[in-house]
Amino acid sequence: MGNTSSMLTQYDIEEVQEHCNHTFSQQEIVSLYQRFCQLDRNGGGFISSDEFLSIPEFAVNPLSQRLLRMLNGLNFKEFVAFLSAFSPRASLQHKIEFIFKVYDSDCNGKVTFSDILDILRDLTGQFISEQQREQVLTRVLEESGYTKDSALNISDFMKILGNSGIRMEVEVPVD
């Protein structure tokens, strides 16, 4: 499976399914493998930041730089595991853990007011003022029992987002 020019065996597919908690069907994994091979232009078995940025939808995503931190140098199995958070079959916990990793920019296991504000800045750009962003974030935190000085861990994130009905889904075309 390391060489992208080879075909996936049934064992490889099942191994990848197990690795991503069966969030993708076997057909979806085959489709993802084909896409992975297209992105892995040098055939080294890994996708670089530049290769990810060749995807127009990814390149224009306001969070692309944060996501690249999680993506650079992924092999196929890691690529599928990364995408599994976007599967309709992924658990809410898996989705929230993914979001937490995006927000935790310094990978210290804590998300601060400043971390969340940075994301809001990336997502809203010039559409709302810094003061409005801070007010909204302060209100959301206070309604959840936290303050601007709170350093949120993954359990806190689960508490805040656990009843939010988060929908992060991507459709994997199956030929």
Short mmCIF file of C-alpha atoms in Angstrom, two decimals:
data_model
loop_
_atom_site.label_atom_id
_atom_site.label_comp_id
_atom_site.label_asym_id
_atom_site.label_seq_id
_atom_site.Cartn_x
_atom_site.Cartn_y
_atom_site.Cartn_z
CA MET A 1 0.00 0.00 0.00
CA GLY A 2 3.02 2.30 0.34
CA ASN A 3 3.50 2.57 -3.42
CA THR A 4 0.54 4.39 -4.91
CA SER A 5 0.93 2.74 -8.28
CA SER A 6 -0.05 -0.63 -6.81
CA MET A 7 -3.65 -1.71 -6.43
CA LEU A 8 -5.38 -2.13 -3.11
CA THR A 9 -5.89 -5.70 -2.00
CA GLN A 10 -8.94 -6.85 -0.07
CA TYR A 11 -6.70 -7.03 3.00
CA ASP A 12 -5.59 -3.40 2.48
CA ILE A 13 -9.19 -2.24 2.17
CA GLU A 14 -10.24 -4.06 5.33
CA GLU A 15 -7.20 -2.73 7.19
CA VAL A 16 -8.07 0.84 6.19
CA GLN A 17 -11.72 0.27 7.14
CA GLU A 18 -10.62 -0.93 10.57
CA HIS A 19 -8.25 2.03 10.95
CA CYS A 20 -11.07 4.53 10.26
CA ASN A 21 -13.70 2.68 12.36
CA HIS A 22 -15.70 1.60 9.31
CA THR A 23 -16.79 5.14 8.45
CA PHE A 24 -16.31 4.36 4.76
CA SER A 25 -17.58 1.45 2.68
CA GLN A 26 -15.18 -0.66 0.65
CA GLN A 27 -16.29 1.12 -2.55
CA GLU A 28 -15.69 4.51 -0.93
CA ILE A 29 -12.19 3.44 0.14
CA VAL A 30 -11.39 2.38 -3.43
CA SER A 31 -12.62 5.79 -4.68
CA LEU A 32 -10.58 7.57 -2.02
CA TYR A 33 -7.53 5.55 -3.05
CA GLN A 34 -7.97 6.64 -6.67
CA ARG A 35 -8.20 10.27 -5.53
CA PHE A 36 -5.18 9.81 -3.28
CA CYS A 37 -3.16 8.48 -6.23
CA GLN A 38 -4.19 11.51 -8.32
CA LEU A 39 -3.04 13.87 -5.57
CA ASP A 40 0.22 11.99 -4.94
CA ARG A 41 1.81 13.37 -8.11
CA ASN A 42 5.31 12.10 -7.39
CA GLY A 43 4.06 8.59 -6.50
CA GLY A 44 5.88 8.54 -3.17
CA GLY A 45 2.92 7.27 -1.16
CA PHE A 46 2.45 10.56 0.72
CA ILE A 47 0.60 13.78 -0.02
CA SER A 48 2.49 17.03 0.55
CA SER A 49 1.07 20.44 1.45
CA ASP A 50 1.57 21.60 -2.13
CA GLU A 51 -0.38 18.63 -3.42
CA PHE A 52 -3.26 19.42 -1.03
CA LEU A 53 -3.20 23.05 -2.13
CA SER A 54 -3.68 21.87 -5.72
CA ILE A 55 -7.31 21.10 -4.75
CA PRO A 56 -9.09 24.40 -5.52
CA GLU A 57 -11.76 23.93 -2.82
CA PHE A 58 -9.06 23.28 -0.25
CA ALA A 59 -6.84 26.16 -1.35
CA VAL A 60 -9.63 28.72 -0.88
CA ASN A 61 -10.79 27.31 2.46
CA PRO A 62 -10.14 29.93 5.16
CA LEU A 63 -8.90 27.16 7.46
CA SER A 64 -6.57 25.55 4.91
CA GLN A 65 -3.38 26.61 6.69
CA ARG A 66 -4.60 25.11 9.96
CA LEU A 67 -5.66 21.93 8.19
CA LEU A 68 -2.28 21.65 6.43
CA ARG A 69 -0.67 21.33 9.84
CA MET A 70 -2.69 18.12 10.24
CA LEU A 71 -2.32 16.93 6.65
CA ASN A 72 1.24 17.35 5.43
CA GLY A 73 2.89 14.03 4.66
CA LEU A 74 -0.12 11.75 5.08
CA ASN A 75 0.00 8.25 3.68
CA PHE A 76 -3.20 6.68 2.34
CA LYS A 77 -4.32 5.16 5.63
CA GLU A 78 -3.82 8.49 7.44
CA PHE A 79 -5.56 10.32 4.58
CA VAL A 80 -8.67 8.15 5.01
CA ALA A 81 -8.53 8.52 8.80
CA PHE A 82 -8.38 12.31 8.38
CA LEU A 83 -11.37 12.30 6.03
CA SER A 84 -13.34 9.94 8.28
CA ALA A 85 -14.43 12.89 10.45
CA PHE A 86 -16.44 14.06 7.44
CA SER A 87 -18.24 10.77 6.93
CA PRO A 88 -21.96 10.71 7.72
CA ARG A 89 -21.18 7.51 9.67
CA ALA A 90 -18.62 9.23 11.94
CA SER A 91 -19.70 9.66 15.54
CA LEU A 92 -20.36 13.09 17.00
CA GLN A 93 -17.43 12.50 19.35
CA HIS A 94 -15.11 11.85 16.38
CA LYS A 95 -16.27 15.07 14.70
CA ILE A 96 -15.77 17.11 17.88
CA GLU A 97 -12.28 15.62 18.39
CA PHE A 98 -11.42 16.67 14.83
CA ILE A 99 -12.70 20.22 15.41
CA PHE A 100 -10.73 20.38 18.66
CA LYS A 101 -7.52 19.49 16.80
CA VAL A 102 -8.17 22.27 14.29
CA TYR A 103 -8.69 24.81 17.08
CA ASP A 104 -5.74 23.59 19.19
CA SER A 105 -3.14 25.30 17.02
CA ASP A 106 -0.21 24.71 19.37
CA CYS A 107 -1.20 21.07 20.04
CA ASN A 108 -1.07 21.50 23.81
CA GLY A 109 -4.43 19.86 24.48
CA LYS A 110 -6.07 23.19 25.37
CA VAL A 111 -8.09 25.69 23.37
CA THR A 112 -8.10 29.27 24.60
CA PHE A 113 -10.26 32.29 23.88
CA SER A 114 -7.47 33.52 21.62
CA ASP A 115 -7.38 30.22 19.67
CA ILE A 116 -11.12 30.38 19.01
CA LEU A 117 -10.92 34.07 18.15
CA ASP A 118 -8.22 33.29 15.56
CA ILE A 119 -10.55 30.75 13.91
CA LEU A 120 -13.42 33.23 13.92
CA ARG A 121 -11.13 35.80 12.34
CA ASP A 122 -10.18 33.32 9.61
CA LEU A 123 -13.82 32.41 8.99
CA THR A 124 -15.39 35.87 9.08
CA GLY A 125 -12.65 38.06 7.63
CA GLN A 126 -13.82 41.65 7.29
CA PHE A 127 -17.51 40.79 7.56
CA ILE A 128 -17.72 41.47 11.29
CA SER A 129 -15.61 43.61 13.56
CA GLU A 130 -13.13 42.32 16.12
CA GLN A 131 -15.38 43.69 18.86
CA GLN A 132 -18.38 41.76 17.49
CA ARG A 133 -16.35 38.55 17.31
CA GLU A 134 -15.22 38.95 20.91
CA GLN A 135 -18.77 39.69 22.10
CA VAL A 136 -20.23 36.65 20.34
CA LEU A 137 -17.49 34.36 21.62
CA THR A 138 -17.76 35.71 25.16
CA ARG A 139 -21.52 35.12 25.11
CA VAL A 140 -21.20 31.55 23.78
CA LEU A 141 -18.58 30.70 26.42
CA GLU A 142 -20.59 32.25 29.25
CA GLU A 143 -23.75 30.39 28.17
CA SER A 144 -21.72 27.19 28.42
CA GLY A 145 -20.33 28.05 31.87
CA TYR A 146 -16.89 29.29 30.79
CA THR A 147 -15.09 32.63 30.69
CA LYS A 148 -12.59 34.36 28.41
CA ASP A 149 -9.85 33.04 30.71
CA SER A 150 -10.91 29.39 30.41
CA ALA A 151 -8.57 26.94 28.70
CA LEU A 152 -10.86 24.33 27.21
CA ASN A 153 -9.87 20.68 26.98
CA ILE A 154 -11.55 18.03 24.84
CA SER A 155 -14.14 17.28 27.56
CA ASP A 156 -15.13 20.95 27.64
CA PHE A 157 -15.49 20.91 23.86
CA MET A 158 -17.73 17.84 24.14
CA LYS A 159 -19.87 19.67 26.69
CA ILE A 160 -20.19 22.79 24.52
CA LEU A 161 -20.69 21.08 21.15
CA GLY A 162 -22.24 17.79 22.28
CA ASN A 163 -25.82 18.88 21.64
CA SER A 164 -25.12 21.09 18.66
CA GLY A 165 -26.11 18.72 15.86
CA ILE A 166 -22.82 19.29 14.03
CA ARG A 167 -22.95 18.24 10.39
CA MET A 168 -19.57 17.85 8.76
CA GLU A 169 -20.14 15.67 5.76
CA VAL A 170 -18.47 15.13 2.44
CA GLU A 171 -19.78 12.90 -0.28
CA VAL A 172 -17.37 10.33 -1.66
CA PRO A 173 -18.28 9.61 -5.27
CA VAL A 174 -18.38 5.89 -5.95
CA ASP A 175 -18.01 4.86 -9.57
#
